[in-house]
PDB file of C-alpha atoms in Angstrom:
ATOM      1  CA  UNK Z  26     184.110  91.694 122.440  1.00  0.00           C
ATOM      2  CA  UNK Z  27     184.816  94.524 122.475  1.00  0.00           C
ATOM      3  CA  UNK Z  28     187.967  95.778 121.931  1.00  0.00           C
ATOM      4  CA  UNK Z  29     190.031  99.270 123.771  1.00  0.00           C
ATOM      5  CA  UNK Z  30     193.708  98.745 122.342  1.00  0.00           C
ATOM      6  CA  UNK Z  31     194.314 100.008 118.907  1.00  0.00           C
ATOM      7  CA  UNK Z  32     195.320  97.872 116.853  1.00  0.00           C
ATOM      8  CA  UNK Z  33     197.569  97.543 114.267  1.00  0.00           C
ATOM      9  CA  UNK Z  34     200.414 100.008 116.163  1.00  0.00           C
ATOM     10  CA  UNK Z  35     203.786  97.473 116.826  1.00  0.00           C
ATOM     11  CA  UNK Z  36     205.348 100.018 118.140  1.00  0.00           C
ATOM     12  CA  UNK Z  37     202.932 100.717 121.313  1.00  0.00           C
ATOM     13  CA  UNK Z  38     202.353 103.786 122.670  1.00  0.00           C
ATOM     14  CA  UNK Z  39     204.578 106.979 122.234  1.00  0.00           C
ATOM     15  CA  UNK Z  40     205.581 108.410 125.399  1.00  0.00           C
ATOM     16  CA  UNK Z  41     203.751 110.927 126.879  1.00  0.00           C
ATOM     17  CA  UNK Z  42     200.824 109.888 124.786  1.00  0.00           C
ATOM     18  CA  UNK Z  43     196.821 110.391 126.104  1.00  0.00           C
ATOM     19  CA  UNK Z  44     195.227 107.167 125.038  1.00  0.00           C
ATOM     20  CA  UNK Z  45     191.941 108.269 123.861  1.00  0.00           C
ATOM     21  CA  UNK Z  46     188.642 106.125 124.312  1.00  0.00           C
ATOM     22  CA  UNK Z  47     185.875 105.641 122.133  1.00  0.00           C
ATOM     23  CA  UNK Z  48     183.177 108.050 123.871  1.00  0.00           C
ATOM     24  CA  UNK Z  49     180.733 107.542 120.871  1.00  0.00           C
ATOM     25  CA  UNK Z  50     181.831 111.842 120.224  1.00  0.00           C
ATOM     26  CA  UNK Z  51     184.540 111.209 117.918  1.00  0.00           C
ATOM     27  CA  UNK Z  52     185.875 108.013 115.867  1.00  0.00           C
ATOM     28  CA  UNK Z  53     189.378 106.240 116.918  1.00  0.00           C
ATOM     29  CA  UNK Z  54     191.421 104.520 114.296  1.00  0.00           C
ATOM     30  CA  UNK Z  55     192.737 100.794 115.517  1.00  0.00           C
ATOM     31  CA  UNK Z  56     189.454  99.963 117.248  1.00  0.00           C
ATOM     32  CA  UNK Z  57     188.008  96.469 115.978  1.00  0.00           C
ATOM     33  CA  UNK Z  58     183.998  97.198 116.361  1.00  0.00           C
ATOM     34  CA  UNK Z  59     185.453 101.057 115.130  1.00  0.00           C
ATOM     35  CA  UNK Z  60     186.503  99.886 112.205  1.00  0.00           C
ATOM     36  CA  UNK Z  61     183.665 100.272 109.829  1.00  0.00           C
ATOM     37  CA  UNK Z  62     182.567 104.731 111.277  1.00  0.00           C
ATOM     38  CA  UNK Z  63     186.615 104.963 111.086  1.00  0.00           C
ATOM     39  CA  UNK Z  64     186.770 103.994 107.346  1.00  0.00           C
ATOM     40  CA  UNK Z  65     183.601 105.751 107.029  1.00  0.00           C
ATOM     41  CA  UNK Z  66     185.348 108.774 107.881  1.00  0.00           C
ATOM     42  CA  UNK Z  67     189.182 107.621 107.089  1.00  0.00           C
ATOM     43  CA  UNK Z  68     187.515 107.945 103.324  1.00  0.00           C
ATOM     44  CA  UNK Z  69     186.521 111.711 102.606  1.00  0.00           C
ATOM     45  CA  UNK Z  70     190.356 112.258 103.930  1.00  0.00           C
ATOM     46  CA  UNK Z  71     191.346 110.962 101.348  1.00  0.00           C
ATOM     47  CA  UNK Z  72     189.606 111.695  98.541  1.00  0.00           C
ATOM     48  CA  UNK Z  73     190.327 115.565  99.929  1.00  0.00           C
ATOM     49  CA  UNK Z  74     193.241 115.880 100.707  1.00  0.00           C
ATOM     50  CA  UNK Z  75     194.892 116.682  97.644  1.00  0.00           C
ATOM     51  CA  UNK Z  76     193.285 119.853  97.454  1.00  0.00           C
ATOM     52  CA  UNK Z  77     195.426 120.676 100.276  1.00  0.00           C
ATOM     53  CA  UNK Z  78     198.575 120.198  98.524  1.00  0.00           C
ATOM     54  CA  UNK Z  79     201.009 123.008  99.394  1.00  0.00           C
ATOM     55  CA  UNK Z  80     198.665 124.565 101.511  1.00  0.00           C
ATOM     56  CA  UNK Z  81     198.361 125.916 104.647  1.00  0.00           C
ATOM     57  CA  UNK Z  82     195.450 124.355 106.267  1.00  0.00           C
ATOM     58  CA  UNK Z  83     193.578 124.211 109.632  1.00  0.00           C
ATOM     59  CA  UNK Z  84     191.523 121.515 111.093  1.00  0.00           C
ATOM     60  CA  UNK Z  85     189.097 122.824 112.966  1.00  0.00           C
ATOM     61  CA  UNK Z  86     188.334 120.145 115.421  1.00  0.00           C
ATOM     62  CA  UNK Z  87     190.586 117.910 114.631  1.00  0.00           C
ATOM     63  CA  UNK Z  88     190.098 115.028 117.178  1.00  0.00           C
ATOM     64  CA  UNK Z  89     192.674 112.433 117.650  1.00  0.00           C
ATOM     65  CA  UNK Z  90     194.045 113.633 114.370  1.00  0.00           C
ATOM     66  CA  UNK Z  91     194.328 111.018 112.162  1.00  0.00           C
ATOM     67  CA  UNK Z  92     193.061 113.054 109.206  1.00  0.00           C
ATOM     68  CA  UNK Z  93     195.609 116.211 110.134  1.00  0.00           C
ATOM     69  CA  UNK Z  94     198.227 113.529 110.039  1.00  0.00           C
ATOM     70  CA  UNK Z  95     196.603 112.358 106.598  1.00  0.00           C
ATOM     71  CA  UNK Z  96     196.533 115.931 105.402  1.00  0.00           C
ATOM     72  CA  UNK Z  97     199.988 116.499 106.293  1.00  0.00           C
ATOM     73  CA  UNK Z  98     201.672 114.488 104.455  1.00  0.00           C
ATOM     74  CA  UNK Z  99     200.785 116.442 101.160  1.00  0.00           C
ATOM     75  CA  UNK Z 100     199.902 119.944 102.851  1.00  0.00           C
ATOM     76  CA  UNK Z 101     203.007 122.894 103.876  1.00  0.00           C
ATOM     77  CA  UNK Z 102     201.323 123.436 107.097  1.00  0.00           C
ATOM     78  CA  UNK Z 103     198.609 121.962 108.888  1.00  0.00           C
ATOM     79  CA  UNK Z 104     196.924 123.751 112.433  1.00  0.00           C
ATOM     80  CA  UNK Z 105     195.212 120.978 114.335  1.00  0.00           C
ATOM     81  CA  UNK Z 106     192.297 122.800 116.278  1.00  0.00           C
ATOM     82  CA  UNK Z 107     190.224 120.825 119.239  1.00  0.00           C
ATOM     83  CA  UNK Z 108     188.949 122.079 122.397  1.00  0.00           C
ATOM     84  CA  UNK Z 109     189.525 119.137 124.221  1.00  0.00           C
ATOM     85  CA  UNK Z 110     193.174 119.380 126.011  1.00  0.00           C
ATOM     86  CA  UNK Z 111     193.456 115.791 126.124  1.00  0.00           C
ATOM     87  CA  UNK Z 112     192.600 114.826 122.707  1.00  0.00           C
ATOM     88  CA  UNK Z 113     195.459 118.166 121.766  1.00  0.00           C
ATOM     89  CA  UNK Z 114     197.582 116.248 124.400  1.00  0.00           C
ATOM     90  CA  UNK Z 115     197.278 113.192 122.092  1.00  0.00           C
ATOM     91  CA  UNK Z 116     198.067 114.660 118.548  1.00  0.00           C
ATOM     92  CA  UNK Z 117     200.717 116.450 120.429  1.00  0.00           C
ATOM     93  CA  UNK Z 118     202.362 113.296 120.915  1.00  0.00           C
ATOM     94  CA  UNK Z 119     201.514 111.114 118.295  1.00  0.00           C
ATOM     95  CA  UNK Z 120     201.203 112.660 115.125  1.00  0.00           C
ATOM     96  CA  UNK Z 121     204.626 115.378 115.341  1.00  0.00           C
ATOM     97  CA  UNK Z 122     203.548 116.835 111.659  1.00  0.00           C
ATOM     98  CA  UNK Z 123     200.911 118.143 112.852  1.00  0.00           C
ATOM     99  CA  UNK Z 124     200.993 121.738 115.350  1.00  0.00           C
ATOM    100  CA  UNK Z 125     198.422 120.354 117.709  1.00  0.00           C
ATOM    101  CA  UNK Z 126     196.536 123.723 119.439  1.00  0.00           C
ATOM    102  CA  UNK Z 127     193.717 123.945 122.286  1.00  0.00           C
ATOM    103  CA  UNK Z 128     190.617 126.325 121.119  1.00  0.00           C
ATOM    104  CA  UNK Z 129     187.168 127.369 120.732  1.00  0.00           C
ATOM    105  CA  UNK Z 130     185.591 126.253 117.799  1.00  0.00           C
ATOM    106  CA  UNK Z 131     183.727 130.095 117.362  1.00  0.00           C
ATOM    107  CA  UNK Z 132     186.717 132.228 118.428  1.00  0.00           C
ATOM    108  CA  UNK Z 133     189.214 130.668 115.833  1.00  0.00           C
ATOM    109  CA  UNK Z 134     192.841 131.151 118.016  1.00  0.00           C
ATOM    110  CA  UNK Z 135     193.982 132.502 114.343  1.00  0.00           C
ATOM    111  CA  UNK Z 136     194.574 136.262 113.169  1.00  0.00           C
ATOM    112  CA  UNK Z 137     192.621 136.641 109.672  1.00  0.00           C
ATOM    113  CA  UNK Z 138     193.521 135.601 106.541  1.00  0.00           C
ATOM    114  CA  UNK Z 139     195.595 132.773 108.461  1.00  0.00           C
ATOM    115  CA  UNK Z 140     194.740 129.614 106.072  1.00  0.00           C
ATOM    116  CA  UNK Z 141     194.356 128.510 102.989  1.00  0.00           C
ATOM    117  CA  UNK Z 142     191.887 125.755 103.363  1.00  0.00           C
ATOM    118  CA  UNK Z 143     189.942 125.330 106.569  1.00  0.00           C
ATOM    119  CA  UNK Z 144     189.004 121.026 107.361  1.00  0.00           C
ATOM    120  CA  UNK Z 145     186.075 120.464 108.991  1.00  0.00           C
ATOM    121  CA  UNK Z 146     184.966 117.162 109.201  1.00  0.00           C
ATOM    122  CA  UNK Z 147     182.308 115.329 111.318  1.00  0.00           C
ATOM    123  CA  UNK Z 148     182.111 118.274 113.400  1.00  0.00           C
ATOM    124  CA  UNK Z 149     179.644 120.581 113.185  1.00  0.00           C
ATOM    125  CA  UNK Z 150     176.858 118.672 113.649  1.00  0.00           C
ATOM    126  CA  UNK Z 151     178.204 119.011 117.287  1.00  0.00           C
ATOM    127  CA  UNK Z 152     177.999 122.888 117.176  1.00  0.00           C
ATOM    128  CA  UNK Z 153     175.785 124.567 119.565  1.00  0.00           C
ATOM    129  CA  UNK Z 154     176.585 127.541 117.104  1.00  0.00           C
ATOM    130  CA  UNK Z 155     176.883 126.831 113.693  1.00  0.00           C
ATOM    131  CA  UNK Z 156     176.654 129.929 111.243  1.00  0.00           C
ATOM    132  CA  UNK Z 157     179.486 131.985 114.182  1.00  0.00           C
ATOM    133  CA  UNK Z 158     181.567 129.097 113.505  1.00  0.00           C
ATOM    134  CA  UNK Z 159     181.280 129.758 109.147  1.00  0.00           C
ATOM    135  CA  UNK Z 160     181.902 133.258 110.003  1.00  0.00           C
ATOM    136  CA  UNK Z 161     185.245 132.440 111.697  1.00  0.00           C
ATOM    137  CA  UNK Z 162     186.368 130.183 109.221  1.00  0.00           C
ATOM    138  CA  UNK Z 163     185.562 133.119 106.288  1.00  0.00           C
ATOM    139  CA  UNK Z 164     187.878 135.229 108.649  1.00  0.00           C
ATOM    140  CA  UNK Z 165     190.101 133.174 108.656  1.00  0.00           C
ATOM    141  CA  UNK Z 166     190.511 132.028 105.167  1.00  0.00           C
ATOM    142  CA  UNK Z 167     192.673 133.637 102.982  1.00  0.00           C
ATOM    143  CA  UNK Z 168     190.734 135.305  99.286  1.00  0.00           C
ATOM    144  CA  UNK Z 169     190.021 132.441  97.404  1.00  0.00           C
ATOM    145  CA  UNK Z 170     190.751 129.615 100.441  1.00  0.00           C
ATOM    146  CA  UNK Z 171     188.143 126.748 100.816  1.00  0.00           C
ATOM    147  CA  UNK Z 172     185.956 125.302 103.877  1.00  0.00           C
ATOM    148  CA  UNK Z 173     185.473 121.509 103.661  1.00  0.00           C
ATOM    149  CA  UNK Z 174     182.962 119.991 105.805  1.00  0.00           C
ATOM    150  CA  UNK Z 175     181.068 116.760 105.928  1.00  0.00           C
ATOM    151  CA  UNK Z 176     178.537 115.896 108.332  1.00  0.00           C
ATOM    152  CA  UNK Z 177     175.965 112.952 108.375  1.00  0.00           C
ATOM    153  CA  UNK Z 178     172.729 113.754 106.669  1.00  0.00           C
ATOM    154  CA  UNK Z 179     170.232 114.203 108.747  1.00  0.00           C
ATOM    155  CA  UNK Z 180     167.447 112.646 106.683  1.00  0.00           C
ATOM    156  CA  UNK Z 181     169.191 108.987 107.031  1.00  0.00           C
ATOM    157  CA  UNK Z 182     171.647 109.281 110.197  1.00  0.00           C
ATOM    158  CA  UNK Z 183     168.504 110.443 112.404  1.00  0.00           C
ATOM    159  CA  UNK Z 184     165.040 109.773 110.182  1.00  0.00           C
ATOM    160  CA  UNK Z 185     161.578 110.917 111.529  1.00  0.00           C
ATOM    161  CA  UNK Z 186     163.098 112.593 115.144  1.00  0.00           C
ATOM    162  CA  UNK Z 187     162.997 115.906 116.086  1.00  0.00           C
ATOM    163  CA  UNK Z 188     166.267 115.692 118.064  1.00  0.00           C
ATOM    164  CA  UNK Z 189     169.664 113.702 116.906  1.00  0.00           C
ATOM    165  CA  UNK Z 190     169.900 110.283 117.568  1.00  0.00           C
ATOM    166  CA  UNK Z 191     173.681 110.906 118.321  1.00  0.00           C
ATOM    167  CA  UNK Z 192     173.649 112.387 122.466  1.00  0.00           C
ATOM    168  CA  UNK Z 193     176.625 114.341 120.899  1.00  0.00           C
ATOM    169  CA  UNK Z 194     175.317 116.142 118.105  1.00  0.00           C
ATOM    170  CA  UNK Z 195     173.440 119.478 118.140  1.00  0.00           C
ATOM    171  CA  UNK Z 196     171.906 120.088 115.467  1.00  0.00           C
ATOM    172  CA  UNK Z 197     172.238 117.965 111.862  1.00  0.00           C
ATOM    173  CA  UNK Z 198     171.995 118.771 108.463  1.00  0.00           C
ATOM    174  CA  UNK Z 199     170.341 117.879 105.229  1.00  0.00           C
ATOM    175  CA  UNK Z 200     171.854 118.422 101.895  1.00  0.00           C
ATOM    176  CA  UNK Z 201     169.465 122.128 101.696  1.00  0.00           C
ATOM    177  CA  UNK Z 202     170.126 123.103 104.834  1.00  0.00           C
ATOM    178  CA  UNK Z 203     174.000 122.817 104.390  1.00  0.00           C
ATOM    179  CA  UNK Z 204     174.263 125.007 101.440  1.00  0.00           C
ATOM    180  CA  UNK Z 205     171.996 127.844 103.155  1.00  0.00           C
ATOM    181  CA  UNK Z 206     174.423 127.262 106.088  1.00  0.00           C
ATOM    182  CA  UNK Z 207     177.431 127.954 103.491  1.00  0.00           C
ATOM    183  CA  UNK Z 208     176.444 130.611 101.730  1.00  0.00           C
ATOM    184  CA  UNK Z 209     174.193 133.117 103.934  1.00  0.00           C
ATOM    185  CA  UNK Z 210     178.004 133.206 105.342  1.00  0.00           C
ATOM    186  CA  UNK Z 211     179.612 134.680 102.793  1.00  0.00           C
ATOM    187  CA  UNK Z 212     180.598 131.494 101.179  1.00  0.00           C
ATOM    188  CA  UNK Z 213     180.592 130.643  97.479  1.00  0.00           C
ATOM    189  CA  UNK Z 214     179.225 126.770  96.680  1.00  0.00           C
ATOM    190  CA  UNK Z 215     182.232 124.978  94.797  1.00  0.00           C
ATOM    191  CA  UNK Z 216     180.776 121.437  95.248  1.00  0.00           C
ATOM    192  CA  UNK Z 217     178.318 119.267  97.504  1.00  0.00           C
ATOM    193  CA  UNK Z 218     178.670 115.628  97.561  1.00  0.00           C
ATOM    194  CA  UNK Z 219     177.136 112.181  99.224  1.00  0.00           C
ATOM    195  CA  UNK Z 220     178.725 109.667 100.778  1.00  0.00           C
ATOM    196  CA  UNK Z 221     177.294 106.281  99.919  1.00  0.00           C
ATOM    197  CA  UNK Z 222     178.112 102.632  99.870  1.00  0.00           C
ATOM    198  CA  UNK Z 223     179.654 100.997  97.441  1.00  0.00           C
ATOM    199  CA  UNK Z 224     179.203  97.024  95.588  1.00  0.00           C
ATOM    200  CA  UNK Z 225     180.891  95.286  98.661  1.00  0.00           C
ATOM    201  CA  UNK Z 226     179.391  97.757 101.393  1.00  0.00           C
ATOM    202  CA  UNK Z 227     175.712  96.367  99.672  1.00  0.00           C
ATOM    203  CA  UNK Z 228     176.980  93.375  99.843  1.00  0.00           C
ATOM    204  CA  UNK Z 229     177.008  93.166 103.512  1.00  0.00           C
ATOM    205  CA  UNK Z 230     174.025  95.167 104.309  1.00  0.00           C
ATOM    206  CA  UNK Z 231     172.459  92.608 102.670  1.00  0.00           C
ATOM    207  CA  UNK Z 232     174.405  89.523 104.550  1.00  0.00           C
ATOM    208  CA  UNK Z 233     172.557  91.664 107.919  1.00  0.00           C
ATOM    209  CA  UNK Z 234     169.381  92.275 107.875  1.00  0.00           C
ATOM    210  CA  UNK Z 235     169.358  95.144 104.525  1.00  0.00           C
ATOM    211  CA  UNK Z 236     172.274  97.439 107.212  1.00  0.00           C
ATOM    212  CA  UNK Z 237     174.800  96.699 108.324  1.00  0.00           C
ATOM    213  CA  UNK Z 238     175.062 100.062 110.385  1.00  0.00           C
ATOM    214  CA  UNK Z 239     171.837  98.585 112.064  1.00  0.00           C
ATOM    215  CA  UNK Z 240     173.369  95.530 112.979  1.00  0.00           C
ATOM    216  CA  UNK Z 241     175.653  97.522 114.796  1.00  0.00           C
ATOM    217  CA  UNK Z 242     173.950 100.026 116.721  1.00  0.00           C
ATOM    218  CA  UNK Z 243     171.593  97.225 117.967  1.00  0.00           C
ATOM    219  CA  UNK Z 244     174.974  94.834 119.182  1.00  0.00           C
ATOM    220  CA  UNK Z 245     176.173  98.060 120.862  1.00  0.00           C
ATOM    221  CA  UNK Z 246     172.028  99.131 122.455  1.00  0.00           C
ATOM    222  CA  UNK Z 247     171.353  95.789 123.776  1.00  0.00           C
ATOM    223  CA  UNK Z 248     175.400  95.909 125.193  1.00  0.00           C
ATOM    224  CA  UNK Z 249     175.233  92.189 123.474  1.00  0.00           C
ATOM    225  CA  UNK Z 250     178.394  90.317 121.981  1.00  0.00           C
ATOM    226  CA  UNK Z 251     178.822  90.623 117.853  1.00  0.00           C
ATOM    227  CA  UNK Z 252     178.310  87.508 116.262  1.00  0.00           C
ATOM    228  CA  UNK Z 253     181.184  86.190 114.432  1.00  0.00           C
ATOM    229  CA  UNK Z 254     180.555  87.251 110.503  1.00  0.00           C
ATOM    230  CA  UNK Z 255     179.515  90.365 111.542  1.00  0.00           C
ATOM    231  CA  UNK Z 256     182.852  91.475 113.336  1.00  0.00           C
ATOM    232  CA  UNK Z 257     184.426  90.216 110.248  1.00  0.00           C
ATOM    233  CA  UNK Z 258     182.640  91.935 108.237  1.00  0.00           C
ATOM    234  CA  UNK Z 259     183.214  95.466 109.751  1.00  0.00           C
ATOM    235  CA  UNK Z 260     186.928  94.511 110.146  1.00  0.00           C
ATOM    236  CA  UNK Z 261     187.482  94.052 106.483  1.00  0.00           C
ATOM    237  CA  UNK Z 262     185.541  97.438 105.870  1.00  0.00           C
ATOM    238  CA  UNK Z 263     188.309  99.644 103.308  1.00  0.00           C
ATOM    239  CA  UNK Z 264     187.788 103.110 102.270  1.00  0.00           C
ATOM    240  CA  UNK Z 265     187.620 101.964  98.821  1.00  0.00           C
ATOM    241  CA  UNK Z 266     184.220 100.258  99.788  1.00  0.00           C
ATOM    242  CA  UNK Z 267     182.482 103.859  99.717  1.00  0.00           C
ATOM    243  CA  UNK Z 268     181.689 106.612  97.202  1.00  0.00           C
ATOM    244  CA  UNK Z 269     181.730 109.712  96.681  1.00  0.00           C
ATOM    245  CA  UNK Z 270     179.024 111.277  94.988  1.00  0.00           C
ATOM    246  CA  UNK Z 271     178.039 114.644  93.630  1.00  0.00           C
ATOM    247  CA  UNK Z 272     175.085 115.903  94.040  1.00  0.00           C
ATOM    248  CA  UNK Z 273     172.830 116.471  90.796  1.00  0.00           C
ATOM    249  CA  UNK Z 274     174.381 112.558  89.962  1.00  0.00           C
ATOM    250  CA  UNK Z 275     171.865 111.207  87.628  1.00  0.00           C
ATOM    251  CA  UNK Z 276     170.838 107.597  89.144  1.00  0.00           C
ATOM    252  CA  UNK Z 277     167.933 106.512  91.708  1.00  0.00           C
ATOM    253  CA  UNK Z 278     171.491 104.817  93.717  1.00  0.00           C
ATOM    254  CA  UNK Z 279     172.606 107.313  94.239  1.00  0.00           C
ATOM    255  CA  UNK Z 280     169.589 110.499  95.427  1.00  0.00           C
ATOM    256  CA  UNK Z 281     171.896 113.536  97.563  1.00  0.00           C
ATOM    257  CA  UNK Z 282     168.981 112.911 100.067  1.00  0.00           C
ATOM    258  CA  UNK Z 283     169.649 108.870 100.339  1.00  0.00           C
ATOM    259  CA  UNK Z 284     173.343 109.860 100.974  1.00  0.00           C
ATOM    260  CA  UNK Z 285     174.899 108.459 104.813  1.00  0.00           C
ATOM    261  CA  UNK Z 286     177.625 111.729 104.622  1.00  0.00           C
ATOM    262  CA  UNK Z 287     177.381 114.920 103.371  1.00  0.00           C
ATOM    263  CA  UNK Z 288     179.882 117.130 101.870  1.00  0.00           C
ATOM    264  CA  UNK Z 289     180.244 120.590 100.815  1.00  0.00           C
ATOM    265  CA  UNK Z 290     183.609 122.602  99.235  1.00  0.00           C
ATOM    266  CA  UNK Z 291     182.794 126.257  99.222  1.00  0.00           C
ATOM    267  CA  UNK Z 292     185.237 129.284  98.622  1.00  0.00           C
ATOM    268  CA  UNK Z 293     185.849 132.261 100.075  1.00  0.00           C
ATOM    269  CA  UNK Z 294     185.291 135.287  97.365  1.00  0.00           C
TER     270      UNK Z 294
END
């Protein structure tokens, strides 16, 4: 059975909180059927949060806010920006360490050279004018500041399609296209990484017809009940079950074009 109530929150919903429903546009923590996607996104926050230590950070497209709050554990200041009023209200109520702001990612509501890091995880594929967003990131970053982006790898996320499989996505990217976008925007590349299944998830893939991702999508498209083994495995996924591997790693198991998600880190000169 699909759950719509966040789990693991014995204190309940904070007063004045706005509950965000699962629509496919953003991932939400604490939902049993969403745990795989949540952990797949969360691992990037965990891995890259140390680069935000003692810095002023903008998360452009903060969504539910869990990632901005994770970064706020180490950062000097975190601004969580989202276009959606309900998301901003939710972040304000649930994550008091985050300064939640409503705004357009094509016109960031910050002055020039305002922050040290811009984080944009699983968002750029939603944007109509990606180049304009990159230009805005360059504007609000201080010299030497970091832009950190994660996005689904077009090659594996929407294989063989001219348009994204997710209706909320406007343009998905492969590793070369993401790099080109950043370099054309005036950034210097620090690194490109791929997110891959680790051993435990590869075992789950084998148990579910070769792909635990396809097994989930198949049930969702059919609006069919999940079999207990699939529910159990999805609920058991942890961030440690994913691997973040640098592009160019000399192994056939980790070709960047075979990655699930892409992670790019770029520097504003």
